[in-house]
Tab-separated table of C-alpha atoms and ligand atoms in Angstrom:
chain	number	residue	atom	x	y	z
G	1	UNK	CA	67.550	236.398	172.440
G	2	UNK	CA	67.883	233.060	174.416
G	3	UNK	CA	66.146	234.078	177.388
G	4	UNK	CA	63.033	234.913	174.650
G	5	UNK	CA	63.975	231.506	173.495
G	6	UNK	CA	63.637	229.800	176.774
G	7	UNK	CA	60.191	232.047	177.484
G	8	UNK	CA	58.468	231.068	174.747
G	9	UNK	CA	59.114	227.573	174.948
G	10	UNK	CA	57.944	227.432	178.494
G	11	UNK	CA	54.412	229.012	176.797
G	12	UNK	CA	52.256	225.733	177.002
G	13	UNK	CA	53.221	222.784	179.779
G	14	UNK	CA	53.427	219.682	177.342
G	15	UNK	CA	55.698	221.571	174.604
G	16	UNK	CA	59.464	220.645	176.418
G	17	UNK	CA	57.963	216.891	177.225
G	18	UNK	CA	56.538	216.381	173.330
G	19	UNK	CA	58.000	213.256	171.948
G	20	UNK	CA	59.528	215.540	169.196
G	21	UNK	CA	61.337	217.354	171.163
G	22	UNK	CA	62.445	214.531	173.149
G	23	UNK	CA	63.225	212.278	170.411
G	24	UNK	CA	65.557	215.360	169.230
G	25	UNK	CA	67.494	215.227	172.606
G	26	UNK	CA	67.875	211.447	172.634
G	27	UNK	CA	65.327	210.883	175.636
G	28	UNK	CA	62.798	208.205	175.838
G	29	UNK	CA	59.721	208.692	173.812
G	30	UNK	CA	56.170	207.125	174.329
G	31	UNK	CA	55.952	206.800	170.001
G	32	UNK	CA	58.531	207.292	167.539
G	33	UNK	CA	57.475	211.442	166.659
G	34	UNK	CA	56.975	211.623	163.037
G	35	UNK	CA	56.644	214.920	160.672
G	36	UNK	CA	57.434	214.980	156.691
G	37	UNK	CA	59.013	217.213	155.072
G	38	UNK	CA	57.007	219.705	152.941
G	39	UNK	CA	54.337	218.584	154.651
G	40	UNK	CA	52.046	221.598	154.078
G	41	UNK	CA	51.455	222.316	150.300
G	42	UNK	CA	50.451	220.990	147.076
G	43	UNK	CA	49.385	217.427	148.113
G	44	UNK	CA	46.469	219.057	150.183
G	45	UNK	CA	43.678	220.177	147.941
G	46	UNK	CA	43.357	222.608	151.036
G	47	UNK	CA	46.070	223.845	150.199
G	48	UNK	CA	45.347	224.541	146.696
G	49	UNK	CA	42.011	226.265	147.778
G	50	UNK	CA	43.490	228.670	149.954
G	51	UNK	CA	46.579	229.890	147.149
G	52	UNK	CA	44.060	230.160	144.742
G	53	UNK	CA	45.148	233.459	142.940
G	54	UNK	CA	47.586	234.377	145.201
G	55	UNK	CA	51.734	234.016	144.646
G	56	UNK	CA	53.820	232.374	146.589
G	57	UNK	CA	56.032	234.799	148.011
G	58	UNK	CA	52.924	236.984	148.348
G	59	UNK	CA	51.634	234.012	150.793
G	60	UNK	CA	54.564	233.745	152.446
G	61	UNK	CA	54.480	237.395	153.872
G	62	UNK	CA	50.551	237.228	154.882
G	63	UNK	CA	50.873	235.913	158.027
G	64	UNK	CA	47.004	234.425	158.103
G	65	UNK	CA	48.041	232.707	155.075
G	66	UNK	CA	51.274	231.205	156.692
G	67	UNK	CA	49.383	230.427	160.189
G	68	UNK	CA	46.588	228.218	158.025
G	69	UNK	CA	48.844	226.509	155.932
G	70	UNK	CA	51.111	225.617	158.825
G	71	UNK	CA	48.535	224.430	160.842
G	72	UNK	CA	45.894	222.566	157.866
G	73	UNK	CA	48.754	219.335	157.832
G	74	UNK	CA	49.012	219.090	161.613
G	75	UNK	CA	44.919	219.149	161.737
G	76	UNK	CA	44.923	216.432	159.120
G	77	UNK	CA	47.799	214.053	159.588
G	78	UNK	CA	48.196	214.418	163.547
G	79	UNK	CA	51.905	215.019	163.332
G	80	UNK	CA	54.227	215.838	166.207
G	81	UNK	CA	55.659	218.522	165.041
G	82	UNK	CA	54.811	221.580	162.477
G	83	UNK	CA	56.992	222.949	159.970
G	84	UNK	CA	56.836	226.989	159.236
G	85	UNK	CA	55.362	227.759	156.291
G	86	UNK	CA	57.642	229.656	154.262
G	87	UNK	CA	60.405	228.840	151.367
G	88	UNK	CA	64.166	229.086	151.775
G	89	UNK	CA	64.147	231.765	149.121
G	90	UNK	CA	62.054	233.877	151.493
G	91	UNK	CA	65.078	235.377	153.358
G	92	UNK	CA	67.060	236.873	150.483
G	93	UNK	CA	63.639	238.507	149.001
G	94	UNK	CA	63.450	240.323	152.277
G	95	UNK	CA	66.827	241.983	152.118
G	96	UNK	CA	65.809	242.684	148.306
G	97	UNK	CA	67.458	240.173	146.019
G	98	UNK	CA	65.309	240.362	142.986
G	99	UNK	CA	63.955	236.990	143.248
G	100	UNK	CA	60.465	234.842	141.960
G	101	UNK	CA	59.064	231.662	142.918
G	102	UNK	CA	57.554	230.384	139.542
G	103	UNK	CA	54.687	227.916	139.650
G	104	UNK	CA	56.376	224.387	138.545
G	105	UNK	CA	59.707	225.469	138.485
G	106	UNK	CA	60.889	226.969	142.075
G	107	UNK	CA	63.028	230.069	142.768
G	108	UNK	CA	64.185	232.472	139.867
G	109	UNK	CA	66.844	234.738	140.039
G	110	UNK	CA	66.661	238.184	138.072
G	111	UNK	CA	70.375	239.078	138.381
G	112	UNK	CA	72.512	235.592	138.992
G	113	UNK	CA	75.545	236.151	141.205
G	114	UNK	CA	79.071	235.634	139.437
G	115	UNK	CA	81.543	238.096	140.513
G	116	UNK	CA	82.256	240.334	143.515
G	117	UNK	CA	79.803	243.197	142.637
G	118	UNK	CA	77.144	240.834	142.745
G	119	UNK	CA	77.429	239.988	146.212
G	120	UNK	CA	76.737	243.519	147.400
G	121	UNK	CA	72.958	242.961	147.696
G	122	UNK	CA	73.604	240.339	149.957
G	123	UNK	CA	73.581	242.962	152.852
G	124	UNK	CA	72.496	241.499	156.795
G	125	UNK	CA	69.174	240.233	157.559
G	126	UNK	CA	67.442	242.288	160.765
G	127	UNK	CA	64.050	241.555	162.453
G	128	UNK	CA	62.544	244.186	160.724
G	129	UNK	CA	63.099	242.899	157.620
G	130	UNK	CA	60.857	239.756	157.973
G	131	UNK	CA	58.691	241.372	160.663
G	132	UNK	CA	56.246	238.973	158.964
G	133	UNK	CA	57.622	235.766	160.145
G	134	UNK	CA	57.603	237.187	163.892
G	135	UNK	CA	54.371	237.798	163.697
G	136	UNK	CA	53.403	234.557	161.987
G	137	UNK	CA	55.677	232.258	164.325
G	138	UNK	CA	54.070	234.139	167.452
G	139	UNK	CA	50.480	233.657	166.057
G	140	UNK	CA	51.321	229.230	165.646
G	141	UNK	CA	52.893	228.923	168.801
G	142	UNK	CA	49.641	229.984	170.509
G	143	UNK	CA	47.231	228.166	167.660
G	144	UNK	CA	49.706	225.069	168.287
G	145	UNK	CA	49.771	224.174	172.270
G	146	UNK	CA	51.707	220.975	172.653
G	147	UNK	CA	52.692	220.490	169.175
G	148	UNK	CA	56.500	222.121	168.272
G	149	UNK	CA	56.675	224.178	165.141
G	150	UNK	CA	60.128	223.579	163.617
G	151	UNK	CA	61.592	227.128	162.221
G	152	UNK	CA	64.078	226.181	159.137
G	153	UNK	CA	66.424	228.221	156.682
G	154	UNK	CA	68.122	227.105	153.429
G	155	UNK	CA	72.268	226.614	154.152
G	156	UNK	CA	74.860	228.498	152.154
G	157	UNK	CA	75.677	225.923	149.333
G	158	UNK	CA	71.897	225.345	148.527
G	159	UNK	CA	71.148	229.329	149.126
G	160	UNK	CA	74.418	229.793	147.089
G	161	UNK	CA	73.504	227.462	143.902
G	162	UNK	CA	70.568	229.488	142.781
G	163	UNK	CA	72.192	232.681	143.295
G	164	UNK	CA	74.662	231.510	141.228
G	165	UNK	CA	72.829	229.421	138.735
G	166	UNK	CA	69.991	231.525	138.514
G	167	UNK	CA	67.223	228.661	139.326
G	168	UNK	CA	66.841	224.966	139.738
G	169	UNK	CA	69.857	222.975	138.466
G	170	UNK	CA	70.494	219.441	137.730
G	171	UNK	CA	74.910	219.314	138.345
G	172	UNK	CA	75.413	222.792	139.953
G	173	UNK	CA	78.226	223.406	137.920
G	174	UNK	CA	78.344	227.205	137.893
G	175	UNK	CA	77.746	226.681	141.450
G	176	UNK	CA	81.128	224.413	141.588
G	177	UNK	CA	83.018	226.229	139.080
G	178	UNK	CA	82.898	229.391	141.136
G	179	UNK	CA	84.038	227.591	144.792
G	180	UNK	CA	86.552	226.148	142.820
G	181	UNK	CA	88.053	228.779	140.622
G	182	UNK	CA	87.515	231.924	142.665
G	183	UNK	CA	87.666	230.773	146.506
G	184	UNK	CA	87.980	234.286	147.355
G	185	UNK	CA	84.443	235.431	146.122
G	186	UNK	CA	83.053	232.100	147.439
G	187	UNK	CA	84.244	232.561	151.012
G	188	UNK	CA	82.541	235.757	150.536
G	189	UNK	CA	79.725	234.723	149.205
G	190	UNK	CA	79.614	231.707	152.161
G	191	UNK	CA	80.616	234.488	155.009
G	192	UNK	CA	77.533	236.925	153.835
G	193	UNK	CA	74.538	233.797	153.584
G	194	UNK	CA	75.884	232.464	156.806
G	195	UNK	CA	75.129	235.506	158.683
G	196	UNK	CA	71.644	235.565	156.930
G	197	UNK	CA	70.916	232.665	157.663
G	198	UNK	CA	71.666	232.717	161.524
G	199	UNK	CA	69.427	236.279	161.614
G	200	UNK	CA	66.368	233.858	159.976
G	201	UNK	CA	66.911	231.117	162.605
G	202	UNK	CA	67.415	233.774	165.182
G	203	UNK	CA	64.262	235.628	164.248
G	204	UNK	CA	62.270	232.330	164.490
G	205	UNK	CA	63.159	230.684	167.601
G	206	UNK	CA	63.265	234.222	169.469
G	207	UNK	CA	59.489	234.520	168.276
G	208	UNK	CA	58.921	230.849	169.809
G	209	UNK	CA	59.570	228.339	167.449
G	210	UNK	CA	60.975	225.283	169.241
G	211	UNK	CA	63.897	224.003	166.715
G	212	UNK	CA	65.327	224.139	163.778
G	213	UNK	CA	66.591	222.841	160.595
G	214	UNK	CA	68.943	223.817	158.075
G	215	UNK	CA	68.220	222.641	154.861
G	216	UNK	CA	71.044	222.094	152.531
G	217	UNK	CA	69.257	219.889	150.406
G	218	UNK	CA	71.907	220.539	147.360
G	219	UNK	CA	75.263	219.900	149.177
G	220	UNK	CA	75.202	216.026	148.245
G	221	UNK	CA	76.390	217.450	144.888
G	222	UNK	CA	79.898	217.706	146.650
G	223	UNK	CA	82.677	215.605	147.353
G	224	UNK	CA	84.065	215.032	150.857
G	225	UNK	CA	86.913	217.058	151.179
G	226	UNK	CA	85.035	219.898	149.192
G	227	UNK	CA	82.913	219.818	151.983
G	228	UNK	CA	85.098	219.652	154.467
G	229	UNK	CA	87.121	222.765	152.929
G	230	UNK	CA	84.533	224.870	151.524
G	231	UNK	CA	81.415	224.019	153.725
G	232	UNK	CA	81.911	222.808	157.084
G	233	UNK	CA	83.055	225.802	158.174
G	234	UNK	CA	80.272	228.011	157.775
G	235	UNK	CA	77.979	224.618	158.807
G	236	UNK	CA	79.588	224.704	161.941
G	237	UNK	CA	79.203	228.705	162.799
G	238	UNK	CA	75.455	228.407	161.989
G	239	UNK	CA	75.448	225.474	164.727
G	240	UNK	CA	77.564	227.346	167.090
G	241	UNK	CA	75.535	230.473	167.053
G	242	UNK	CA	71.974	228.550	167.512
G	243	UNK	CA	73.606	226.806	170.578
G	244	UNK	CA	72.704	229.193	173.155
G	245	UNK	CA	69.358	229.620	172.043
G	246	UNK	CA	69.051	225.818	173.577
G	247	UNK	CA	66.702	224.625	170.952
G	248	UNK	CA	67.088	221.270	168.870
G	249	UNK	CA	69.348	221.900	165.624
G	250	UNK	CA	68.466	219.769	162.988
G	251	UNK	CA	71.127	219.151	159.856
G	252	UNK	CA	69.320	217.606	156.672
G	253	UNK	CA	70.581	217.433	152.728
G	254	UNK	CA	69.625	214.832	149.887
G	255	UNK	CA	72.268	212.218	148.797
G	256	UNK	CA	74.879	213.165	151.648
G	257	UNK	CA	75.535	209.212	152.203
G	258	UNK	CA	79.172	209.879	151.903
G	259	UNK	CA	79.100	213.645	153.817
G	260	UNK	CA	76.877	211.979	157.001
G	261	UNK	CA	79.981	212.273	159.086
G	262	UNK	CA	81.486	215.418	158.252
G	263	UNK	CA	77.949	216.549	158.517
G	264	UNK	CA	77.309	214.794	162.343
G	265	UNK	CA	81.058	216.531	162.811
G	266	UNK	CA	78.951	220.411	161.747
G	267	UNK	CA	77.580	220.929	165.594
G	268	UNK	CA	73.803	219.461	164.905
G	269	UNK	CA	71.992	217.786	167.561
G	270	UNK	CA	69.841	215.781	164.730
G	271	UNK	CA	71.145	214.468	161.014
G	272	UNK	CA	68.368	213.846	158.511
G	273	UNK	CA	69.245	211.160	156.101
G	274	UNK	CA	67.780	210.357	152.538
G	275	UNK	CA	66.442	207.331	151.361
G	276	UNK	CA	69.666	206.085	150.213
G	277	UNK	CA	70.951	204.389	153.326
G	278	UNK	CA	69.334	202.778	155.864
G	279	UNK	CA	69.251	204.334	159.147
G	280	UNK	CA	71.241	201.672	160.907
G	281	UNK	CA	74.363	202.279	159.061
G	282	UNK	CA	73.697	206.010	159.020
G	283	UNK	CA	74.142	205.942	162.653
G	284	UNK	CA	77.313	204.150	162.190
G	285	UNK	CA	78.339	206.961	159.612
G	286	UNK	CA	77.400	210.088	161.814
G	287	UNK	CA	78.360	208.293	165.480
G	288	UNK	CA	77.290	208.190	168.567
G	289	UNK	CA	75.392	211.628	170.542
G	290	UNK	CA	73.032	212.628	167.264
G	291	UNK	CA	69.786	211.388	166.737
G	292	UNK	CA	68.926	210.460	163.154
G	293	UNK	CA	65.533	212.049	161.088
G	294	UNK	CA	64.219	210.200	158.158
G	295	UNK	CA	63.919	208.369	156.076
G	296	UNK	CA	61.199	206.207	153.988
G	297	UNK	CA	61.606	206.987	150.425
G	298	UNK	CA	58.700	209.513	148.922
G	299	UNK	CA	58.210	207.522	146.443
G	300	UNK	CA	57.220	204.467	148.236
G	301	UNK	CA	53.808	206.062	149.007
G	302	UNK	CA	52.653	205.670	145.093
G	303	UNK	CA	53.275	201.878	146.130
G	304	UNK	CA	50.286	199.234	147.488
G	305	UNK	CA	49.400	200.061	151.486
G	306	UNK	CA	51.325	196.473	151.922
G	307	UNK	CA	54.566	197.998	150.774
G	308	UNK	CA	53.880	201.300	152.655
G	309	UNK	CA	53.404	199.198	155.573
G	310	UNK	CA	56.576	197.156	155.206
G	311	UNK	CA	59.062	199.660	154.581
G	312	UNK	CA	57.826	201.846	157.222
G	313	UNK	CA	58.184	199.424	159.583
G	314	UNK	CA	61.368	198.502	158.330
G	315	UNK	CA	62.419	202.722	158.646
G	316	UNK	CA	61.379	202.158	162.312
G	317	UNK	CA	63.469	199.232	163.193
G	318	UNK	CA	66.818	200.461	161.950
G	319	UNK	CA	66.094	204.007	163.358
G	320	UNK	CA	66.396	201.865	166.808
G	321	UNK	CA	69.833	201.456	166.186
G	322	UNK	CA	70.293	205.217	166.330
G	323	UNK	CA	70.389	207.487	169.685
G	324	UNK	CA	66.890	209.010	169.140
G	325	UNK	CA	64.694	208.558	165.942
G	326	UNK	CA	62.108	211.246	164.293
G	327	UNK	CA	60.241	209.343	161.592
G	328	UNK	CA	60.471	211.476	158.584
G	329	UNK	CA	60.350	211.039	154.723
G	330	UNK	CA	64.025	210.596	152.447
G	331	UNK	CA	62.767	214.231	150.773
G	332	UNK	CA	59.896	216.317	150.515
G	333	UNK	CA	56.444	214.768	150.254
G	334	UNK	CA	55.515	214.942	146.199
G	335	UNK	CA	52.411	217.192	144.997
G	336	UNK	CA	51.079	213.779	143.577
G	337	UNK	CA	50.735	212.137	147.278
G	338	UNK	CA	47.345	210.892	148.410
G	339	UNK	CA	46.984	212.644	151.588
G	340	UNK	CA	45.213	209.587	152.952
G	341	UNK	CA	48.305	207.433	152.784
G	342	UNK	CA	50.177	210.316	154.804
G	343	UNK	CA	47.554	210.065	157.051
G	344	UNK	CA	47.736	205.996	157.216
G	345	UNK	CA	51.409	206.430	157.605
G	346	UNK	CA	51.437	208.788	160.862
G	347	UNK	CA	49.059	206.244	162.782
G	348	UNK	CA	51.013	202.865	161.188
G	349	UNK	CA	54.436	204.899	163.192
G	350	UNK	CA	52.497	206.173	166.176
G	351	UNK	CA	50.769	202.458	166.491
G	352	UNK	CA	53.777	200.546	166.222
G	353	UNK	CA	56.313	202.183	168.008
G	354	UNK	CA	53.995	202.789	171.111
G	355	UNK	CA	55.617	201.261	174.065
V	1	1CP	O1	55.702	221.705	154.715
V	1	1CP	C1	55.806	222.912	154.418
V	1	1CP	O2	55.231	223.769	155.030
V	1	1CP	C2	56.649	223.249	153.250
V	1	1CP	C3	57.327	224.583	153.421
V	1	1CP	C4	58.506	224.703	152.492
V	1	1CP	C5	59.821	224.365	152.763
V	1	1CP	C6	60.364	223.718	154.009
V	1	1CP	C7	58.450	225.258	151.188
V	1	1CP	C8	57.251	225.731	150.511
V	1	1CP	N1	59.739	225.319	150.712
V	1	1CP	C9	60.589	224.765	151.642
V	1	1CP	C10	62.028	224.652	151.572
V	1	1CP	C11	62.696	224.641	150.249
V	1	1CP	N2	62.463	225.428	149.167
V	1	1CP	C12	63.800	223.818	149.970
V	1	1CP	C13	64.432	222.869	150.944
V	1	1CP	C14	63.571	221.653	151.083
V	1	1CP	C15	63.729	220.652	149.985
V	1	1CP	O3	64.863	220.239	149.706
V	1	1CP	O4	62.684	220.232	149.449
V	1	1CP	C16	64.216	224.086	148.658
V	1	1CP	C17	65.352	223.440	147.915
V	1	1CP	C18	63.363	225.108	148.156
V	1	1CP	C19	63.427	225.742	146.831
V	1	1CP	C20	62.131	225.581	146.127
V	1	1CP	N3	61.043	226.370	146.394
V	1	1CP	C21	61.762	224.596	145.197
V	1	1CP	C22	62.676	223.494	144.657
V	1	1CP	C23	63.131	223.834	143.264
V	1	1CP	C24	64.260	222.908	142.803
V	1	1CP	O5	65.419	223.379	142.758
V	1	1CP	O6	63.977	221.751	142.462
V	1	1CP	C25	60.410	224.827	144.866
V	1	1CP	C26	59.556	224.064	143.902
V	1	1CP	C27	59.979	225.944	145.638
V	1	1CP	C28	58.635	226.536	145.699
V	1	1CP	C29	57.837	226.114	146.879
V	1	1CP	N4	58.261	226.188	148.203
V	1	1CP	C30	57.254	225.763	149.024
V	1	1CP	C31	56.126	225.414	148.185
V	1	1CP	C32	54.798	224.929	148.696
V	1	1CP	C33	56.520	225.643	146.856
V	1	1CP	C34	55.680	225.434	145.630
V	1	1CP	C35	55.247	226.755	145.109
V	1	1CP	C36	53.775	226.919	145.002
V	1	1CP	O7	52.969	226.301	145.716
V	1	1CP	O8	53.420	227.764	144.140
C-alpha cells in the first residue's frame, strides 16, 4: 500500500513541490495554498446542471460524475488543492447500511443503531467494495497534474451520530446518551467505524490521492475529557495507520475551540480550525509541529467585497503565527455563495501572500 502511495505521488513532477503540500509539511511556500471546504457542489450552477435528475449517492458511484465535479471548482476558482467528490455517508452505503442522502436534509438512516445487534452490519470495508472511488481517484490524479486531490472520510463520532440518531441532529443526544450509558456497545461501535474508515483512506491514497482529512465535523458537541476518553483513542489509530502511507493527515471538526489540543495530541500533521478562534491563538492551543487549515467564517462572503477583503487578510496574518498555513473556510462553503466572491477570494490570498 505505501509503496503505491509513494508511486502515485511521484506521477507528475510539480505534485510533491505544490504549495499545498508544502504548506501541509511546514515548508516554505511561494503563496499561502488555499482550498474550501465543500468546494464542489451546490454553489456552482455547474454543478446543479450536471445532478440534474440524478441522486446523490447515485453520483457518487459514477465515476465521470465524481471526476467532473471534482475537477469543475479547481477549473473555476484556481485552487491548490482538490477535494474528492464524494459524501462521508458514502462508505457505510458500500458495505450495505441502508442509508439515503435526501435533498435539503443530508444522510437518512433506515434502521438507526441502538443496541448490539445493530452494529452487525457494520462489517469491514475492502477495495472491492468502493471499486468506484479507485477508479475515480485514478482518473483525477491524471486529469489533475500539479494540483493535489485531498481524499477525506467522516471520523467515528460524526459517522457514529447519524447511525445513532438516524439523520441530522441539533444536540446529539442519543448520540451522547449511548457513549455514556453503554460504553461497551460504543467502544464497539468506535472499534468497527475506525477500521472503516482507515480501509476508505487506504483505498484513496493507494489509488493516488495525495492527503487526507478526517472530518469529524460533530465532535465539538463533546466535552474535553469525553474526548479524551471516548475519542482520542480511535483518532489516534486512524493517524497511526495513515502514517506509513507518508501522505499529509489533516484533522478538522466545527466548534472544537476547547478540543484543539487534544485534537493536535490525535497524530495529525494539519488541525483545521472554525471560525471561532483566530488562528494565532489556535496555534497556541494545538502547539508547536502542526500546521493550522482555516479559517474565514462562511458567512462573511454574504458581506460587502470590503469586509471579504479585510477579514481575509486578517485570516492570513494570524495564520503566520502558525508552523504552516492552508487558507481555508471556518465550514463548508453555503449553497447560497456567489461563486464570484470564491473566485475573488482565491486571487485576494494568492496576491497577498506572494513573497
Ligand atoms: O467540495 C466537495 O467536493 C464536497 C464533497 C463533500 C464532502 C467533503 C460532500 C458532498 N459531503 C462531504 C462531507 C460531509 N458530508 C460532511 C463533513 C463536512 C462538513 O462538515 O460539512 C458531513 C457532515 C456530511 C453529511 C452530509 N451530507 C450533510 C450534512 C447534514 C447535516 O447533518 O447537517 C449533507 C447536506 C450531505 C449531502 C451532501 N454531501 C455533499 C453534497 C454536495 C451534498 C448535498 C446533496 C445534494 O447535492 O443533493
Amino acid at each position: 500500500m505505501a509503496a503505491d502511495a509513494l508511486d502515485s505521488s511521484a506521477a507528475h513532477p510539480a505534485l510533491g513541490d505544490s504549495a499545498f503540500l508544502r504548506a501541509c509539511r511546514r515548508e516554505a511556500v511561494p503563496h499561502t495554498p488555499v482550498w474550501y471546504m465543500r468546494q464542489a457542489g451546490r454553489s456552482l450552477p455547474e454543478y446543479l446542471r450536471i445532478r440534474e435528475g440524478v441522486p446523490m449517492l447515485e453520483a457518487c458511484a459514477r465515476p465521470e460524475l465524481i471526476v467532473e465535479i471534482t475537477l469543475q471548482p479547481v477549473r473555476r476558482y484556481g485552487v491548490d488543492a482538490a477535494i474528492f467528490f464524494s459524501d462521508i455517508m458514502v462508505p457505510l452505503r458500500a458495505i450495505g447500511v441502508d442509508l439515503d442522502i435526501k435533498p435539503g436534509v443530508g444522510p437518512v438512516i433506515a434502521d438507526p443503531i441502538r443496541d448490539a445487534a445493530g452494529l452487525d452490519v457494520l462489517r469491514e470495508l475492502t477495495p472491492d467494495d468502493v471499486s468506484y472511488v479507485t477508479e475515480a481517484v485514478r482518473g483525477l490524479v491524471g486529469e489533475l497534474g500539479g494540483t493535489p486531490l485531498i481524499g477525506f472520510a467522516g471520523a467515528p463520532f460524526t459517522l457514529a451520530s447519524y447511525l445513532i440518531e438516524g439523520g441530522p441532529s441539533k444536540n446529539h443526544d442519543l448520540t451522547k446518551a449511548l457513549m455514556y450509558g453503554r460504553p461497551d456497545l460504543w467502544a464497539a461501535l468506535m472499534e468497527r467505524l475506525t477500521e472503516i474508515t482507515i480501509a476508505f483512506l487506504r483505498v484513496q491514497v493507494a489509488a493516488g490521492a495525495s492527503a487526507v482529512q478526517l472530518f469529524d465535523s460533530w465532535v465539538g458537541a463533546l466535552a474535553p475529557e469525553d474526548y479524551r476518553a471516548s475519542i482520542l483513542p480511535y483518532s489516534r489509530r486512524i493517524f497511526a495507520a495513515l502514517e506509513p502511507l507518508g501522505v499529509p493527515r489533516i484533522h478538522f471538526g466545527v466548534g472544537t475551540g476547547e478540543l484543539l489540543g487534544l485534537m493536535g495530541e490525535a497524530g495529525a500533521d494539519v488541525v483545521g480550525v472554525d471560525w471561532r478562534v483566530p488562528l494565532d491563538e489556535a496555534a497556541r492551543r494545538v502547539g508547536p509541529g502542526k500546521a493550522l487549515q482555516g479559517n474565514l467564517d462562511p458567512a462573511v462572503l454574504y458581506a460587502p467585497w470590503e469586509t471579504v477583503e479585510r477579514r481575509a487578510r486578517d485570516v492570513l496574518a494570524r495564520g503566520r503565527a502558525a508552523d504552516g498555513h492552508v487558507f481555508n473556510l471556518g465550514h463548508g462553503v453555503q449553497p447560497s455563495t456567489d461563486p464570484d466572491v470564491l473566485k475573488r477570494l482565491t486571487d485576494l490570498v494568492h496576491e497577498t501572500s506572494a513573497q
